[in-house]
PDB file of C-alpha atoms in Angstrom:
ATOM      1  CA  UNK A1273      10.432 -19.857  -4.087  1.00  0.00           C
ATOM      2  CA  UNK A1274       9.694 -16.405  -3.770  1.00  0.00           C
ATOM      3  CA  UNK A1275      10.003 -15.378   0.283  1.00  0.00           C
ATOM      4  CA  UNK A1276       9.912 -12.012   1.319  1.00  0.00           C
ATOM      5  CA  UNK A1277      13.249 -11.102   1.821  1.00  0.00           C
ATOM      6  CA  UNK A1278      13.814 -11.921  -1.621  1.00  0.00           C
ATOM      7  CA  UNK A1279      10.934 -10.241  -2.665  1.00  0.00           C
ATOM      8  CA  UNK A1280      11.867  -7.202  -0.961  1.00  0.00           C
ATOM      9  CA  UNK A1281      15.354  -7.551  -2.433  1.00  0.00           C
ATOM     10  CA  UNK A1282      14.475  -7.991  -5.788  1.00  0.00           C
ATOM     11  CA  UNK A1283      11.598  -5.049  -5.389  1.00  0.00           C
ATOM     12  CA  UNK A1284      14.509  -2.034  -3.907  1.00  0.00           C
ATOM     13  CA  UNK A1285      15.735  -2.449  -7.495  1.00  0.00           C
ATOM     14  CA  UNK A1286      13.262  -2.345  -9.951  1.00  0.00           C
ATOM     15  CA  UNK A1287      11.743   0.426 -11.409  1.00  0.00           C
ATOM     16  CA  UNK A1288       7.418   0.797 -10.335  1.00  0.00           C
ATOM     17  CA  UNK A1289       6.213  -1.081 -13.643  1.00  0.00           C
ATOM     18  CA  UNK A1290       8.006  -4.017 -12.944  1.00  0.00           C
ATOM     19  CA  UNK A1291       7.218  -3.924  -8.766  1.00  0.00           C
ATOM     20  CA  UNK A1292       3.480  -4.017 -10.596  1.00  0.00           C
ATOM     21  CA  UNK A1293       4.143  -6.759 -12.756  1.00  0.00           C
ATOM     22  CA  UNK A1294       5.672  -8.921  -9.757  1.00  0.00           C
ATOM     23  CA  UNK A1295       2.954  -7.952  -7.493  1.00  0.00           C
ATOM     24  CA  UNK A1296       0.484  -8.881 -10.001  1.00  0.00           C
ATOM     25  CA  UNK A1297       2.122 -12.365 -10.147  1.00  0.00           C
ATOM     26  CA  UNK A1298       2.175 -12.795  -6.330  1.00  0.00           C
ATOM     27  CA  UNK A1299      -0.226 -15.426  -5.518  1.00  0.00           C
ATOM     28  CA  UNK A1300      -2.289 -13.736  -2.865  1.00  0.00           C
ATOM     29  CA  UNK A1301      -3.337 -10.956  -5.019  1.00  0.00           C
ATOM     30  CA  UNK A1302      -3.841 -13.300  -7.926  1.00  0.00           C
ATOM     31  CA  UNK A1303      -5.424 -15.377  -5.750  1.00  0.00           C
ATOM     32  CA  UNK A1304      -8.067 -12.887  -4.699  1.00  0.00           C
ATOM     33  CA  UNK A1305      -8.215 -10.741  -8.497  1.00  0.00           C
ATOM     34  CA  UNK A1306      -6.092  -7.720  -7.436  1.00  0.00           C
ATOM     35  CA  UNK A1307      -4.485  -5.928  -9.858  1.00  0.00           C
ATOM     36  CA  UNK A1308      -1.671  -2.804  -9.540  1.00  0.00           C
ATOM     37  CA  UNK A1309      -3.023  -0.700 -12.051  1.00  0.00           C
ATOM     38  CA  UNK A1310      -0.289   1.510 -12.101  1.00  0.00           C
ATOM     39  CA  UNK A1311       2.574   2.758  -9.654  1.00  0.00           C
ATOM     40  CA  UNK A1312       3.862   5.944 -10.202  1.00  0.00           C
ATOM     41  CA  UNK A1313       7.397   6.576 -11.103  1.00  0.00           C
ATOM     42  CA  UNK A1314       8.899   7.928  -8.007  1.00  0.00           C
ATOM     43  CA  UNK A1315       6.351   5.482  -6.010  1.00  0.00           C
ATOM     44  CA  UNK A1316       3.856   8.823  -4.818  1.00  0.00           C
ATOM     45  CA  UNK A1317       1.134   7.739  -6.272  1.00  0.00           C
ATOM     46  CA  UNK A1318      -0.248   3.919  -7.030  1.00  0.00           C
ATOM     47  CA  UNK A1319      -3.837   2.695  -8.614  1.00  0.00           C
ATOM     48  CA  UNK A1320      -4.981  -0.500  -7.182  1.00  0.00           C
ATOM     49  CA  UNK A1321      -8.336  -2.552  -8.695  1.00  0.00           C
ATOM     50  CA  UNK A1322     -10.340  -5.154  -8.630  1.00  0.00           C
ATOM     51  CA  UNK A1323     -12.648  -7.282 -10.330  1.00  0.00           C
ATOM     52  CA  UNK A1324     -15.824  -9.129  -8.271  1.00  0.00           C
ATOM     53  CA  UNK A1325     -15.820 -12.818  -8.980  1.00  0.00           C
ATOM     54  CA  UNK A1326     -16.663 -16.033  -7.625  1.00  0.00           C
ATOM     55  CA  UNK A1327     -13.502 -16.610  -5.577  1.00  0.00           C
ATOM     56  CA  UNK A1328     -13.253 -13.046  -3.929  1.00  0.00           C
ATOM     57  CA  UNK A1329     -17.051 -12.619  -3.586  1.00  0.00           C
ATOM     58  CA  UNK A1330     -18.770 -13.155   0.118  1.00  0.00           C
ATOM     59  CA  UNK A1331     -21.958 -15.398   1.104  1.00  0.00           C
ATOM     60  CA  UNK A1332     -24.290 -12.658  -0.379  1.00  0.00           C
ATOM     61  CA  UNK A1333     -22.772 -12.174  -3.971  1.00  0.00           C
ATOM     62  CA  UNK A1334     -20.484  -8.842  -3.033  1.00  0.00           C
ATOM     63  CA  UNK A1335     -16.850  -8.115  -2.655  1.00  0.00           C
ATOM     64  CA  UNK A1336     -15.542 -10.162   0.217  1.00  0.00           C
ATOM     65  CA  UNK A1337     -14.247  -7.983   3.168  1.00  0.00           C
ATOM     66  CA  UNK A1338     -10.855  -9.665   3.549  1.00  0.00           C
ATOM     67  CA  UNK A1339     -10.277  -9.170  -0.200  1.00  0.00           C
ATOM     68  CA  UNK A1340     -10.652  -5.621  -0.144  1.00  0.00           C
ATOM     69  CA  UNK A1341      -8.506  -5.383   2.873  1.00  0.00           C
ATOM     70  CA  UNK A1342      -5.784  -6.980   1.275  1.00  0.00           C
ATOM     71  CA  UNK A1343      -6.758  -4.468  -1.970  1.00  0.00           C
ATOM     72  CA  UNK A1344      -5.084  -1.940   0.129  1.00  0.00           C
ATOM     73  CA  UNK A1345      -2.442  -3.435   2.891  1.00  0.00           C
ATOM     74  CA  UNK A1346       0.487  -2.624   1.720  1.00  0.00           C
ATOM     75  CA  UNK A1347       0.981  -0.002  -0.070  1.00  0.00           C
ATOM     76  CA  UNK A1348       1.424   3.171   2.176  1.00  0.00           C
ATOM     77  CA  UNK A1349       4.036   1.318   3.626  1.00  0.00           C
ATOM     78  CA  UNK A1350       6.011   0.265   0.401  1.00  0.00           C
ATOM     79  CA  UNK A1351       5.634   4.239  -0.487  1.00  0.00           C
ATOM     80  CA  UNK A1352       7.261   5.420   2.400  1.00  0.00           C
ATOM     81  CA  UNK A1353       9.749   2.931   2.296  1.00  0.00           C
ATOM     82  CA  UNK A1354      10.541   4.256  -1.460  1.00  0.00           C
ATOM     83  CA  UNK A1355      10.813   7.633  -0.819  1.00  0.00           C
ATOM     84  CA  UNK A1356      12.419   8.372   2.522  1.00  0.00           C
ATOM     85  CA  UNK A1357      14.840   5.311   1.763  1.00  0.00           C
ATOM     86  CA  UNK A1358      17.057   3.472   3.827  1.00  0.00           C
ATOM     87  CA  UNK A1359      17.448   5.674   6.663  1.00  0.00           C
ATOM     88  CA  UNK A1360      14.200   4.682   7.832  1.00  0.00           C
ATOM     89  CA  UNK A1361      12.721   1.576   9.207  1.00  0.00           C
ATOM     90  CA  UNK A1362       8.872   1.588   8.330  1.00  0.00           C
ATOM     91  CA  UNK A1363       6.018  -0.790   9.374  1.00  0.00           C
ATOM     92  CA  UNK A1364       2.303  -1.406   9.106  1.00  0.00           C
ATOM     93  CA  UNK A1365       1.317  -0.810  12.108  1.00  0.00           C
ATOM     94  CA  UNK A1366      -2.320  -0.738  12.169  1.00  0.00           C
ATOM     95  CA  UNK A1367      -5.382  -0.500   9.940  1.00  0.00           C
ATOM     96  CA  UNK A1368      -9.092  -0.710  10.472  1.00  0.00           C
ATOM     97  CA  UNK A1369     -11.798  -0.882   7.485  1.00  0.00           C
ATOM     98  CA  UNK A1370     -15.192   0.486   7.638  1.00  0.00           C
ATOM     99  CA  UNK A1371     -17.855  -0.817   4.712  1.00  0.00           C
ATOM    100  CA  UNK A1372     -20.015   1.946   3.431  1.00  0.00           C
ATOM    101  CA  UNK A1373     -21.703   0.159   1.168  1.00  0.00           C
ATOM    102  CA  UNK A1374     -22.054  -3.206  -0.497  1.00  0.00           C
ATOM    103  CA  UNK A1375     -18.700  -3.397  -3.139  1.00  0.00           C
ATOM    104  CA  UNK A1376     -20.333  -4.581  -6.535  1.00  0.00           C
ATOM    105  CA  UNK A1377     -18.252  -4.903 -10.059  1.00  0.00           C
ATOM    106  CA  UNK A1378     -15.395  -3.311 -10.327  1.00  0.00           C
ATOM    107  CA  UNK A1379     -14.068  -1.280  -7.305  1.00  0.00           C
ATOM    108  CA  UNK A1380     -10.739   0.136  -7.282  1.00  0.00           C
ATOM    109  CA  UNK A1381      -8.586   2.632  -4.872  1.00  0.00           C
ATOM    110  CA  UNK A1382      -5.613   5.437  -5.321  1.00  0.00           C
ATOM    111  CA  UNK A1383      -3.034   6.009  -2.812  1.00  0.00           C
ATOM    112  CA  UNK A1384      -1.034   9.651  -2.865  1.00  0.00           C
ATOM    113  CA  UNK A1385       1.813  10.352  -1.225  1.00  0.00           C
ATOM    114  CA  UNK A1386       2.556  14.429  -1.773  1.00  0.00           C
ATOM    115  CA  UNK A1387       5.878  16.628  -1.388  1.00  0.00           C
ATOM    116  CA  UNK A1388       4.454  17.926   2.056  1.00  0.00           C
ATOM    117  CA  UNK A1389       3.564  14.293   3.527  1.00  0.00           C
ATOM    118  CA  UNK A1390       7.460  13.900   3.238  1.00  0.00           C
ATOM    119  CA  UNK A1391       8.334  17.337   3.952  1.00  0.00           C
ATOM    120  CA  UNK A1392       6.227  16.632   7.402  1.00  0.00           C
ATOM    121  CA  UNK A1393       8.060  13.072   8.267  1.00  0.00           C
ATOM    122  CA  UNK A1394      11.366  14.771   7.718  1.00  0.00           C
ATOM    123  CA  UNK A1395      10.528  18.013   9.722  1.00  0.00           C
ATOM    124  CA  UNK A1396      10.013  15.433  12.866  1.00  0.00           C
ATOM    125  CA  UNK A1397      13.233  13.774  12.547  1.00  0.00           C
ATOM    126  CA  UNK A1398      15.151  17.018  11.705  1.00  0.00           C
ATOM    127  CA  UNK A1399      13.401  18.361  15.405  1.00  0.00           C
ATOM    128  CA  UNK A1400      14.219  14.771  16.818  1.00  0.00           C
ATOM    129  CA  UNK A1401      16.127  12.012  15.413  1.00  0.00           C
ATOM    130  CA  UNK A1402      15.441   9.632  18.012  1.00  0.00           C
ATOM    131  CA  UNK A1403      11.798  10.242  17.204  1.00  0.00           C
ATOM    132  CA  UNK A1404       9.193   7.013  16.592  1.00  0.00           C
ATOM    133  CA  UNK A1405       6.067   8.597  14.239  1.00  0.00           C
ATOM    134  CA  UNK A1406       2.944   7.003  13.472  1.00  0.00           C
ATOM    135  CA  UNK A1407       1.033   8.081  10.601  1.00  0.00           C
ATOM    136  CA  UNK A1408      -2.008   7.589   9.638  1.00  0.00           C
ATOM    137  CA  UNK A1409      -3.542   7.606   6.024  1.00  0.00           C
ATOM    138  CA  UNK A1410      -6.824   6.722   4.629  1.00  0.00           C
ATOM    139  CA  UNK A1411      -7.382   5.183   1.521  1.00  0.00           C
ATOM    140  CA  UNK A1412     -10.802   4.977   0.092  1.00  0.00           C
ATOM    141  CA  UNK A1413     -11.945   2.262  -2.027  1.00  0.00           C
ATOM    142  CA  UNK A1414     -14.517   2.891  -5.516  1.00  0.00           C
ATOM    143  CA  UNK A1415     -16.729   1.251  -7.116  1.00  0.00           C
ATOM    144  CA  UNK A1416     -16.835   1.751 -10.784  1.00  0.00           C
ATOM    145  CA  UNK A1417     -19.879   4.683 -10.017  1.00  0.00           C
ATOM    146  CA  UNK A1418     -17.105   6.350  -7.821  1.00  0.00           C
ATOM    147  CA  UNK A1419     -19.414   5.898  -5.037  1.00  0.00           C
ATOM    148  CA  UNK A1420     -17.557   5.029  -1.816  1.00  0.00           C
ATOM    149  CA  UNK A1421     -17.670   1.279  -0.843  1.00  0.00           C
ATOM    150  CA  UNK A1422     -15.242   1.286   1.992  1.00  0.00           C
ATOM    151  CA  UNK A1423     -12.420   3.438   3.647  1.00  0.00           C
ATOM    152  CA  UNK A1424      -9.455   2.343   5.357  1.00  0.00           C
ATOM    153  CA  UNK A1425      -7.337   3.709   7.584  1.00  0.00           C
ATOM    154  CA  UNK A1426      -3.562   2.722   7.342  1.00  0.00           C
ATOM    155  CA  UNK A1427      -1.074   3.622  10.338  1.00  0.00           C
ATOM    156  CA  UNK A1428       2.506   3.578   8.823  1.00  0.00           C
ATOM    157  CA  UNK A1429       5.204   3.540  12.169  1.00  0.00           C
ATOM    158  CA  UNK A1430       8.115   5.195  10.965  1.00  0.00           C
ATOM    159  CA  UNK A1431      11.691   6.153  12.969  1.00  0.00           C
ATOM    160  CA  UNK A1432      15.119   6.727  11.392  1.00  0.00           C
ATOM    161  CA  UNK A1433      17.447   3.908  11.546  1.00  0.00           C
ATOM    162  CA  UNK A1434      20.195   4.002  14.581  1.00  0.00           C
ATOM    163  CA  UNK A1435      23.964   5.142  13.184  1.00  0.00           C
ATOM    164  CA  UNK A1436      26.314   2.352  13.479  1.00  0.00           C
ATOM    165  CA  UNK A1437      29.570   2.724  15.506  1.00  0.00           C
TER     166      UNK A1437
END
């Protein structure tokens, strides 16, 4: 069975293609038709879609809320993680979603992570070390017209790990 831990394990090593592939086989995003499009290689930049069906569509024949919030949970987090690397502990901390409009066919969502979002995290920690960050990043989710279906806001808790004795 594939827990977290181990899941997390076996991710830290893989290059982004495979992380895809695995999330792609992990039943709660099969379960609801997400699909990792693509993760970039050094993990700043991953495309995230999904298809409107019978099992991830609401009472009224659109994409079901919960699905697209689960479209879009995790990946902030897994970028950080990634890039600043093991010096860091980094959570989910909160989210909220707001629905724009009703999500129809195909909607899909990009996360970016740039040189300066980084450059930022690392400027507080350089200042001070013993420093707890929140940051907050919105993701917006398509449809397949590019119009705006929903946006979600992600806050990513971040602080360095403590030095061992």
């Amino acid at each position: 069975m594939l827990n977290a831990n181990t899941f997390r394990h076996l991710s830290a090593r893989m290059r982004p293609q495979h992380f895809a592939d695995l999330m792609n086989f992990w039943l709660p995003y099969r379960a609801a038709g997400i699909h990792i499009d693509y993760i970039r290689r050094d993990f700043r930049q991953v495309h995230v879609s999904m298809d409107l069906h019978w099992y991830n569509s609401n009472y009224v024949g659109t994409h079901f809320g919960g699905s697209l919030f689960a479209m879009v949970d995790p990946f902030y987090m897994i970028m950080y993680m990634q890039n600043l690397g093991k010096a860091y502990i980094v959570w989910d901390k909160a989210a909220s979603i707001r629905f724009l409009r009703p999500g129809q066919g195909k909607v899909s969502a990009l996360f970016t992570l740039t040189e300066a979002d980084l450059q930022a995290v690392h400027a507080v920690f350089t200042q001070d070390p013993q420093a707890r960050l929140d940051v907050t990043r919105t993701v917006t989710i398509k449809n397949s017209d590019l119009q705006t279906v929903a946006e979600v806001d992600k806050v990513i808790y971040i602080r360095r790990k403590p030095r061992s004795v």
